[in-house]
PDB file of C-alpha atoms in Angstrom:
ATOM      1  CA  UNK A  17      17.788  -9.895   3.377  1.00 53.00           C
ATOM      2  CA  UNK A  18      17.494  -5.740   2.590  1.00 67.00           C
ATOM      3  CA  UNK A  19      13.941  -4.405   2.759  1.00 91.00           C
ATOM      4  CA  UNK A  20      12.678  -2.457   0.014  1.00 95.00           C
ATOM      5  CA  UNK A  21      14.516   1.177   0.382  1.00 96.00           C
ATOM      6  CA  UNK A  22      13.017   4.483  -1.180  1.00 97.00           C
ATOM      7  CA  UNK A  23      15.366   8.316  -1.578  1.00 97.00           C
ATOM      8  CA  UNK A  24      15.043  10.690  -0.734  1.00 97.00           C
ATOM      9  CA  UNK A  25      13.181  11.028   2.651  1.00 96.00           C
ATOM     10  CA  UNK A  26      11.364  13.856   1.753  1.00 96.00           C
ATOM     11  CA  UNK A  27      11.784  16.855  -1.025  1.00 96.00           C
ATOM     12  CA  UNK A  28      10.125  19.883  -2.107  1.00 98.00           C
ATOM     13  CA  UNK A  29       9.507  21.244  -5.107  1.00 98.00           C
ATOM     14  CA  UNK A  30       7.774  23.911  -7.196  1.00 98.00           C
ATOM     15  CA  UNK A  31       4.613  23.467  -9.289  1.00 98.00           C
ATOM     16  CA  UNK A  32       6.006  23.086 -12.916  1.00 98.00           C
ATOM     17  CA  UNK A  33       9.193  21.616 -11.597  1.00 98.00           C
ATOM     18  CA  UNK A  34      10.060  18.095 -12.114  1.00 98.00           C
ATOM     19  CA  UNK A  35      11.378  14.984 -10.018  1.00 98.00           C
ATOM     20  CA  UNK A  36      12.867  11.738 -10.323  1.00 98.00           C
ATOM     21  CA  UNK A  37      12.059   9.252  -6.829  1.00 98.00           C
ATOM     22  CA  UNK A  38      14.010   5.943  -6.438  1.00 98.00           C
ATOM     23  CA  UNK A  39      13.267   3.017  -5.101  1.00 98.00           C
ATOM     24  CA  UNK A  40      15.343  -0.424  -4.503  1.00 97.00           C
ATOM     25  CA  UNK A  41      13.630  -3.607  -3.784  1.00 93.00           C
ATOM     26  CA  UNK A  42      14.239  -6.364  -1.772  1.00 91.00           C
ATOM     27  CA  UNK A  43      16.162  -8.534  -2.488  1.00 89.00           C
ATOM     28  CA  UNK A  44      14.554 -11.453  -4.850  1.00 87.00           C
ATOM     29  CA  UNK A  45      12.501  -9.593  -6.060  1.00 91.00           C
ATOM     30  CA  UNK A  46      11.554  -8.453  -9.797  1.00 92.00           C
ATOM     31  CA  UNK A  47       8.407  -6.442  -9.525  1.00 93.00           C
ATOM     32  CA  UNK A  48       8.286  -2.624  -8.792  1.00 95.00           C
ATOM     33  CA  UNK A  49       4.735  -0.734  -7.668  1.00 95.00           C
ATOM     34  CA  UNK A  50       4.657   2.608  -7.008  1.00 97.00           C
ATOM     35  CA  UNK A  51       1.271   4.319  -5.257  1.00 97.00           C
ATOM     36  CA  UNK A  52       0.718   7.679  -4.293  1.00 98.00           C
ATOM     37  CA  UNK A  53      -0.928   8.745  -0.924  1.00 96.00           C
ATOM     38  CA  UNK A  54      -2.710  11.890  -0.383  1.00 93.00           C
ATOM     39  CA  UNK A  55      -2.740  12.615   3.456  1.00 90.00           C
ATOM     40  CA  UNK A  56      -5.046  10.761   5.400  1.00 87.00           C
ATOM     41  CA  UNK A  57      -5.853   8.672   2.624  1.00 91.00           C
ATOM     42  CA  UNK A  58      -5.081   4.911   1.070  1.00 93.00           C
ATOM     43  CA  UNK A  59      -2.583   4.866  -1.116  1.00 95.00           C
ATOM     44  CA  UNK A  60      -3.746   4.411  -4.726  1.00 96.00           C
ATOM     45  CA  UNK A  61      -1.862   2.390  -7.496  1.00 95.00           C
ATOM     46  CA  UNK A  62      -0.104   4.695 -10.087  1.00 97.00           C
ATOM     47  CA  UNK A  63       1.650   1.717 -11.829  1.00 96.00           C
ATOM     48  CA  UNK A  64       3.306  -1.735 -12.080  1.00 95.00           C
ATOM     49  CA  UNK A  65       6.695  -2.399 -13.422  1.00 95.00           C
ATOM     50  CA  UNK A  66       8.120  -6.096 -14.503  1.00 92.00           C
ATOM     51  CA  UNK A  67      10.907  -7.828 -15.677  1.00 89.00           C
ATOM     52  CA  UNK A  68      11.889  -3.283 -17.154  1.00 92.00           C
ATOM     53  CA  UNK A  69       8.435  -2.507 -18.636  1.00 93.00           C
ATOM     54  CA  UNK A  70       5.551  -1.370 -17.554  1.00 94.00           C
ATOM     55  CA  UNK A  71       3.053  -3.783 -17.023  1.00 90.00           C
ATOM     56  CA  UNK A  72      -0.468  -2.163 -15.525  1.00 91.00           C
ATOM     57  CA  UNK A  73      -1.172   1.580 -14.620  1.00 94.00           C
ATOM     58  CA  UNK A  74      -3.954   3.576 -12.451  1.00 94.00           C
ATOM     59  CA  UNK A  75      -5.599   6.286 -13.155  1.00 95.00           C
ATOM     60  CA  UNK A  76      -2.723   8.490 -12.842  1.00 97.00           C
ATOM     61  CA  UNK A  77      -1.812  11.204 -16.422  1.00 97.00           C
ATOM     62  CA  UNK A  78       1.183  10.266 -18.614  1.00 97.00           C
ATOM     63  CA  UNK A  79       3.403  12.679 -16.783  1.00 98.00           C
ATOM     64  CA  UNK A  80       3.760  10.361 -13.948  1.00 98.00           C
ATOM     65  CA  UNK A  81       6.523   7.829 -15.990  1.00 97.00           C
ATOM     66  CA  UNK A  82       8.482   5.517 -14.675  1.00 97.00           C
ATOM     67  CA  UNK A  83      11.483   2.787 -15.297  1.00 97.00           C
ATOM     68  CA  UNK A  84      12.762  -0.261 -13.804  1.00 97.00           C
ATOM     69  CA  UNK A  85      16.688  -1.015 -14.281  1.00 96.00           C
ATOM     70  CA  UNK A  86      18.118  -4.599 -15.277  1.00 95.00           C
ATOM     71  CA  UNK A  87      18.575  -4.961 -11.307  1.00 93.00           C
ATOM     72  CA  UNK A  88      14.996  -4.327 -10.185  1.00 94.00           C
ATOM     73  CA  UNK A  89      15.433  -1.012  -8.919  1.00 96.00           C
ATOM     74  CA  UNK A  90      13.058   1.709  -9.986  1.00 97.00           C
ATOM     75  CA  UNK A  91      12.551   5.446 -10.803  1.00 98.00           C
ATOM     76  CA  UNK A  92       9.288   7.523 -10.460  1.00 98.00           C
ATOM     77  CA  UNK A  93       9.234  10.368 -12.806  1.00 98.00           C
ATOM     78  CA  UNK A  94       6.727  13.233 -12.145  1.00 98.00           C
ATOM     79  CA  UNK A  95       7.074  16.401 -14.741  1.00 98.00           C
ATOM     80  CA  UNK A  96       5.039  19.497 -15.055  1.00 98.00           C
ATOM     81  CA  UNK A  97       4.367  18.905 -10.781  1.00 98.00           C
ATOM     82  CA  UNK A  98       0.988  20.381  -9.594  1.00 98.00           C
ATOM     83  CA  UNK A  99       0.445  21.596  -5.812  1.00 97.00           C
ATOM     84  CA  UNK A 100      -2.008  18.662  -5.869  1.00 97.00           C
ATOM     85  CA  UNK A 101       1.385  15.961  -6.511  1.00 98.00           C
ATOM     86  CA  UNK A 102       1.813  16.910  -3.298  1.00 97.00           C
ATOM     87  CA  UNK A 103       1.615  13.105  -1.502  1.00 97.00           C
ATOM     88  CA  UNK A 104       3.601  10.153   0.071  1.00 97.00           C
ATOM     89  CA  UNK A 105       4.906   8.072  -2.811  1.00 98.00           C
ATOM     90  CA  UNK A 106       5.317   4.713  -1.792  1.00 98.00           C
ATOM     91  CA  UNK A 107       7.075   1.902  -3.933  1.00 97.00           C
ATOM     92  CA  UNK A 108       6.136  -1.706  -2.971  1.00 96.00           C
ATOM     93  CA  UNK A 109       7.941  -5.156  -4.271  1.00 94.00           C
ATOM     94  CA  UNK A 110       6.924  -8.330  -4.691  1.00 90.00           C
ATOM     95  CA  UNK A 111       7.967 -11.478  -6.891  1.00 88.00           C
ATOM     96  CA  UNK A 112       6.260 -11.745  -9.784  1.00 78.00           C
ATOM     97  CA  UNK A 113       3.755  -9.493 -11.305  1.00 72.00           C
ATOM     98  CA  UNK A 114       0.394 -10.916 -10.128  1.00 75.00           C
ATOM     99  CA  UNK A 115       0.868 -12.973  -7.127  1.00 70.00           C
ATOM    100  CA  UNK A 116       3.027 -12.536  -4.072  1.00 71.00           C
ATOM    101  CA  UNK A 117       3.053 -10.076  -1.168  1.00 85.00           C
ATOM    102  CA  UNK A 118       3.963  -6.741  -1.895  1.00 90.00           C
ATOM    103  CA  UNK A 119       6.755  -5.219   0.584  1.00 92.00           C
ATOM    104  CA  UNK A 120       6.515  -1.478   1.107  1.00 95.00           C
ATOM    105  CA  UNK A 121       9.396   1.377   1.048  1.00 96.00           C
ATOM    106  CA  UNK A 122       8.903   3.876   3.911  1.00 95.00           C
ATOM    107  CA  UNK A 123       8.190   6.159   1.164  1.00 97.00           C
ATOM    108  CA  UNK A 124       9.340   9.677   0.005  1.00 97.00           C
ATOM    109  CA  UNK A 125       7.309  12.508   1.373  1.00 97.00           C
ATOM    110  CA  UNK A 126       7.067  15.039  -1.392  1.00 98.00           C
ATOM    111  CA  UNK A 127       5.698  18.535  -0.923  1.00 98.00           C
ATOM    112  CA  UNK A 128       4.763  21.150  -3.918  1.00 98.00           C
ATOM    113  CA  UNK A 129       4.664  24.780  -3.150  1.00 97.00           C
TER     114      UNK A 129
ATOM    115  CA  UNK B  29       6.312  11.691  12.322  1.00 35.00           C
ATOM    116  CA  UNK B  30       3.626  12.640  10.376  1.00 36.00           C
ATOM    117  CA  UNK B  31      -0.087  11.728  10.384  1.00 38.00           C
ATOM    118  CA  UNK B  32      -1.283   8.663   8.184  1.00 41.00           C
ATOM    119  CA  UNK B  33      -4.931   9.718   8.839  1.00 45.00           C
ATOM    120  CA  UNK B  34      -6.583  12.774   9.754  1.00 50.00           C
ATOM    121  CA  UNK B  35     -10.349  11.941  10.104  1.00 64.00           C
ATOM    122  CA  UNK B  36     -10.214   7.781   9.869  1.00 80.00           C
ATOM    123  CA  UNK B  37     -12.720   5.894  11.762  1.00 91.00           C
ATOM    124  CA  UNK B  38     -11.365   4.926  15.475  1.00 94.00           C
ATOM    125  CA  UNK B  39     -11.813   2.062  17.019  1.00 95.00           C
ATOM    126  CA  UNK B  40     -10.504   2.281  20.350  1.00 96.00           C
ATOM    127  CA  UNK B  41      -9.804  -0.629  22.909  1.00 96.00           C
ATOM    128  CA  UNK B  42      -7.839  -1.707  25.728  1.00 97.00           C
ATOM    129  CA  UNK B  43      -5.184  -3.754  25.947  1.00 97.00           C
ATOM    130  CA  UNK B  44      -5.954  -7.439  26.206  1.00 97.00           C
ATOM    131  CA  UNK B  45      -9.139  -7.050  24.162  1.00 96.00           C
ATOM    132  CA  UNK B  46      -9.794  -8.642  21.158  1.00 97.00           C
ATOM    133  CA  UNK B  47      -9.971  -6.341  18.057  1.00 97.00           C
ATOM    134  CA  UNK B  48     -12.047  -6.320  15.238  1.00 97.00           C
ATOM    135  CA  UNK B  49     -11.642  -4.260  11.951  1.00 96.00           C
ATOM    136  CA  UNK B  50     -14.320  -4.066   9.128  1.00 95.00           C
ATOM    137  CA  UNK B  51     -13.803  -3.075   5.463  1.00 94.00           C
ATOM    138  CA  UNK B  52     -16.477  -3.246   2.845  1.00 92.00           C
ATOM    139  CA  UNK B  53     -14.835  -3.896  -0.691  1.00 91.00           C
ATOM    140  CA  UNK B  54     -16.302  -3.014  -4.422  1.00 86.00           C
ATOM    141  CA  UNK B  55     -15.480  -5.354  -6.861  1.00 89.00           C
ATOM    142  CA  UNK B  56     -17.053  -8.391  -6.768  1.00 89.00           C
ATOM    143  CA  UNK B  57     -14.403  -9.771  -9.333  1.00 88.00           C
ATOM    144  CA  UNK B  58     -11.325  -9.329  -6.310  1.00 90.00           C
ATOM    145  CA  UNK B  59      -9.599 -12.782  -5.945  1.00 89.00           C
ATOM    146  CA  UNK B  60      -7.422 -11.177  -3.859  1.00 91.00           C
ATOM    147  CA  UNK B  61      -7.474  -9.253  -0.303  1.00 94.00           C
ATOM    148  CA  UNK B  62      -4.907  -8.048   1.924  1.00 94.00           C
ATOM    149  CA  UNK B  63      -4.887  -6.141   5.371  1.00 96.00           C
ATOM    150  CA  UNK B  64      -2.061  -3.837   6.122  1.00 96.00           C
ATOM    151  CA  UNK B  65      -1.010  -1.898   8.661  1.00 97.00           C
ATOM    152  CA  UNK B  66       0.549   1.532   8.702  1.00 96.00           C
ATOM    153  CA  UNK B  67       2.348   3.461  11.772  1.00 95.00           C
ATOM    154  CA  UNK B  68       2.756   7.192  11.601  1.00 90.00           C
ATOM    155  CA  UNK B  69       5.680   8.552   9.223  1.00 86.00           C
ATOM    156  CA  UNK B  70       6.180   4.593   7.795  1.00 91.00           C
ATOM    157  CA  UNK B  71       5.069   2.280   4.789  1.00 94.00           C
ATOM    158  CA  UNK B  72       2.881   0.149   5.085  1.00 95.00           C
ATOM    159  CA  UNK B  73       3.369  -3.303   6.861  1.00 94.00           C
ATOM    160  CA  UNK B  74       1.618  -6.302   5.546  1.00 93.00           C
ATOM    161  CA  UNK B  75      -0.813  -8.650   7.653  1.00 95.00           C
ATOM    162  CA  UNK B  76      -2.240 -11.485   6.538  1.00 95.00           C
ATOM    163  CA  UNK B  77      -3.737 -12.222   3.163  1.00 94.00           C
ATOM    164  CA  UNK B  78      -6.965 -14.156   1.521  1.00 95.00           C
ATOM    165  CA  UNK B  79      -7.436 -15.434  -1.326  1.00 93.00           C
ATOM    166  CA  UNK B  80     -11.198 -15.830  -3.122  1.00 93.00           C
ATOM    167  CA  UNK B  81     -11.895 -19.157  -2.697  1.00 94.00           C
ATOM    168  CA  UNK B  82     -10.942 -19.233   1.621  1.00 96.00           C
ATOM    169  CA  UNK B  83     -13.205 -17.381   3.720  1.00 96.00           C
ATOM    170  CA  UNK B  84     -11.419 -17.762   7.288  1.00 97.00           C
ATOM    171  CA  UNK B  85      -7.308 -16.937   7.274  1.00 97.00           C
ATOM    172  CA  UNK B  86      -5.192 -17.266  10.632  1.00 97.00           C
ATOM    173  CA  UNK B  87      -1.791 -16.006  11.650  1.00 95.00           C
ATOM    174  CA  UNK B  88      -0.155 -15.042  14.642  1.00 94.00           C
ATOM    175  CA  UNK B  89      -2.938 -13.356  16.862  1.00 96.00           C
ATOM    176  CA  UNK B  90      -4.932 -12.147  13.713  1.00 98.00           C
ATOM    177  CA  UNK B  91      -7.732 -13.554  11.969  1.00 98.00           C
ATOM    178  CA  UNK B  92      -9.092 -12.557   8.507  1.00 98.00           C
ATOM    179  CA  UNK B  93     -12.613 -13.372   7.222  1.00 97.00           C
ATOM    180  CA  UNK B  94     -13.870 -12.959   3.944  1.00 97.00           C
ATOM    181  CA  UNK B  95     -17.765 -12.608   2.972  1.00 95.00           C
ATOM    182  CA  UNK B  96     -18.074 -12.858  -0.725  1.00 93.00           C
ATOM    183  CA  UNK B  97     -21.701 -12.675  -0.581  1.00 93.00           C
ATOM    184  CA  UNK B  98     -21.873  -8.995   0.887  1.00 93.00           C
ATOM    185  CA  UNK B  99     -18.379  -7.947   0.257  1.00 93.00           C
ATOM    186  CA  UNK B 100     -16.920  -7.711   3.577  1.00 94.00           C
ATOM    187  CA  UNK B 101     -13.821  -8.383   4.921  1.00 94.00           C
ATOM    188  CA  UNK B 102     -12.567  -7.955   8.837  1.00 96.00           C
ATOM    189  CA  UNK B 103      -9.628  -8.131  10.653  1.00 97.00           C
ATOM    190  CA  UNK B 104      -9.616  -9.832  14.274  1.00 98.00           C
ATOM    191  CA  UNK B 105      -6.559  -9.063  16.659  1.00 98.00           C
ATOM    192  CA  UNK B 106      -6.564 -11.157  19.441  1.00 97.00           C
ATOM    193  CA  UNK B 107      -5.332  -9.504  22.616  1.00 97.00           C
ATOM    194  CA  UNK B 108      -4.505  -6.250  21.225  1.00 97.00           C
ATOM    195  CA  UNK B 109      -1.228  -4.837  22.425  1.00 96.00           C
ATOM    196  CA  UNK B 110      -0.334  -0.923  22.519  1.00 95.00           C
ATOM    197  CA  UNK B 111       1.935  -1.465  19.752  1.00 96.00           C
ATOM    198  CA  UNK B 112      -0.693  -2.777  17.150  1.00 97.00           C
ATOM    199  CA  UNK B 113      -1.729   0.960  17.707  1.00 97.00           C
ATOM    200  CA  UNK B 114      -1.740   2.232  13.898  1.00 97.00           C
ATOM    201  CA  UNK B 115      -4.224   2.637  11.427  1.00 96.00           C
ATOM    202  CA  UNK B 116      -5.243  -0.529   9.462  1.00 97.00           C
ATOM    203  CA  UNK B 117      -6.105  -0.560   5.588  1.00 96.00           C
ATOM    204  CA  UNK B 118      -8.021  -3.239   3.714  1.00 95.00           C
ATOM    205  CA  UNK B 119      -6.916  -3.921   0.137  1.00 94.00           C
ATOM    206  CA  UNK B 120      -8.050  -5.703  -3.036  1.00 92.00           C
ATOM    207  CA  UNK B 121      -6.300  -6.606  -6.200  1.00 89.00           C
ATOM    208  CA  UNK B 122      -8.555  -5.737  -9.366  1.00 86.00           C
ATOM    209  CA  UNK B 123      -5.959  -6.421 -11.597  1.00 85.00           C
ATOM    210  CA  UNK B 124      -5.367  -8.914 -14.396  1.00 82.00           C
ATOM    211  CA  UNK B 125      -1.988 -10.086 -15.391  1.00 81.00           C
ATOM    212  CA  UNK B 126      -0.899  -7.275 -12.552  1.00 82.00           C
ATOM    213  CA  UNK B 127      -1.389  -6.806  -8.808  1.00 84.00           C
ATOM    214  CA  UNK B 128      -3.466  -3.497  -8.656  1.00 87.00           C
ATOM    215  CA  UNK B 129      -4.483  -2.790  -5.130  1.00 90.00           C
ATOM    216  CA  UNK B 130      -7.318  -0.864  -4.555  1.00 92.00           C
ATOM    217  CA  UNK B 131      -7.238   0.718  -0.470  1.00 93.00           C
ATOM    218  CA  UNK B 132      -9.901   1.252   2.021  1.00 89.00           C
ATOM    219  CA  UNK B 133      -9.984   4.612   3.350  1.00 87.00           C
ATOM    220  CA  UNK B 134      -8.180   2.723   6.427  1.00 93.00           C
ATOM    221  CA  UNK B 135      -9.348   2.364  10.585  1.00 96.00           C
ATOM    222  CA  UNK B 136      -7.423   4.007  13.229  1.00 95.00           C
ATOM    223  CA  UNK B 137      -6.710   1.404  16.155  1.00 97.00           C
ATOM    224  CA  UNK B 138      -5.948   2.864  19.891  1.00 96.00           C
ATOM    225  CA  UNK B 139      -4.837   0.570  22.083  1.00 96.00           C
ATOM    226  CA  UNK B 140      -4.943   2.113  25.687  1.00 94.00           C
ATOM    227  CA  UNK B 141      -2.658   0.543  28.658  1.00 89.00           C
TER     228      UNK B 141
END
């Protein structure tokens, strides 16, 4: 069974740039979560995919988008980055949309200069 | 690898004591709690879960409690090991239809030899 797998490792960008972070789950299952994590913070929820759409979403601004593909992997889109985007962006599976453990990525460490 | 937290709380113990992490939660609406636990430059790495109506979980050398009356929630380790050295996060799902977790600001566990 493959663990939930997140690329790139890490990347850096520049404020007003844009980026596109992937993330495959495990295997089984059909629900995506991404969360962002501010240094020596908890991560907090940006939003849910299920079954391709998005299905519940943080507090985070419409230029954080997203996608899910027909085989459960996922995309993170951020556009228009601020130095603040700066984070550890985690992506998290589970099976089914409200119940289950949720399986973290090892996340991709982005930095915004 | 990088630091999870900077300025967590620290609990710090030796090895062969028992361990015992505390997390107050907000929502009194949660049916939902889990307790992860994060190493430096990794994901996090789920525990053990609760659900609402338990108030006592076990697993392999941890213990969860839930007190819906005063919103707590703690972790126990039972003989704590160097390698449960990590900090710990408490989480809550205040979602509906959707797991949305909601993080503790997490606990930094030292485990001294």
């Amino acid at each position: 069974e493959t663990g939930v797998t997140q690329s790139p490792t890490h990347l850096i960008k520049t404020r007003g740039q844009q980026v596109t972070l992937r993330c495959s789950s495990q295997s089984g299952h059909n629900t995506v979560s991404w969360y962002q994590q501010a240094l020596g913070q908890g991560p907090q929820f940006i939003f849910q995919y299920y079954r391709e759409e998005e299905n519940g979403r943080g507090n985070f601004p419409p230029r954080f988008s997203g996608l899910q593909f027909p085989n459960y992997s996922s995309e993170l889109n951020v556009n228009a980055l601020e130095l603040d985007d700066s984070a550890l962006y985690l992506c998290a599976s589970s099976l089914g949309a409200d119940t289950g453990e949720q399986y973290f990525g090892p996340g991709t460490r982005l930095t915004v200069t | 690898g990088e630091s999870v937290g900077l300025h967590l709380p620290t609990l710090s113990v030796q090895e062969g004591d028992n361990s015992i992490i505390n997390c107050a939660y907000s929502n009194s609406a949660s049916d939902y709690f889990i307790w992860y636990k994060q190493e430096s430059g990794k994901g996090p790495q789920f525990i053990i879960d609760i659900r609402s109506n338990m108030d006592k979980r076990q697993g392999q050398r941890v213990t969860v409690l839930l007190n819906k009356t005063v919103k707590h929630l703690s972790l126990q380790i039972a003989a704590t090991q160097p390698g449960d050295s990590a900090v710990y996060f408490c989480a809550e799902n205040i979602g509906t239809g959707f797991q949305k977790l909601v993080f503790g600001t997490g606990t930094r566990l030292l485990v001294s030899p």
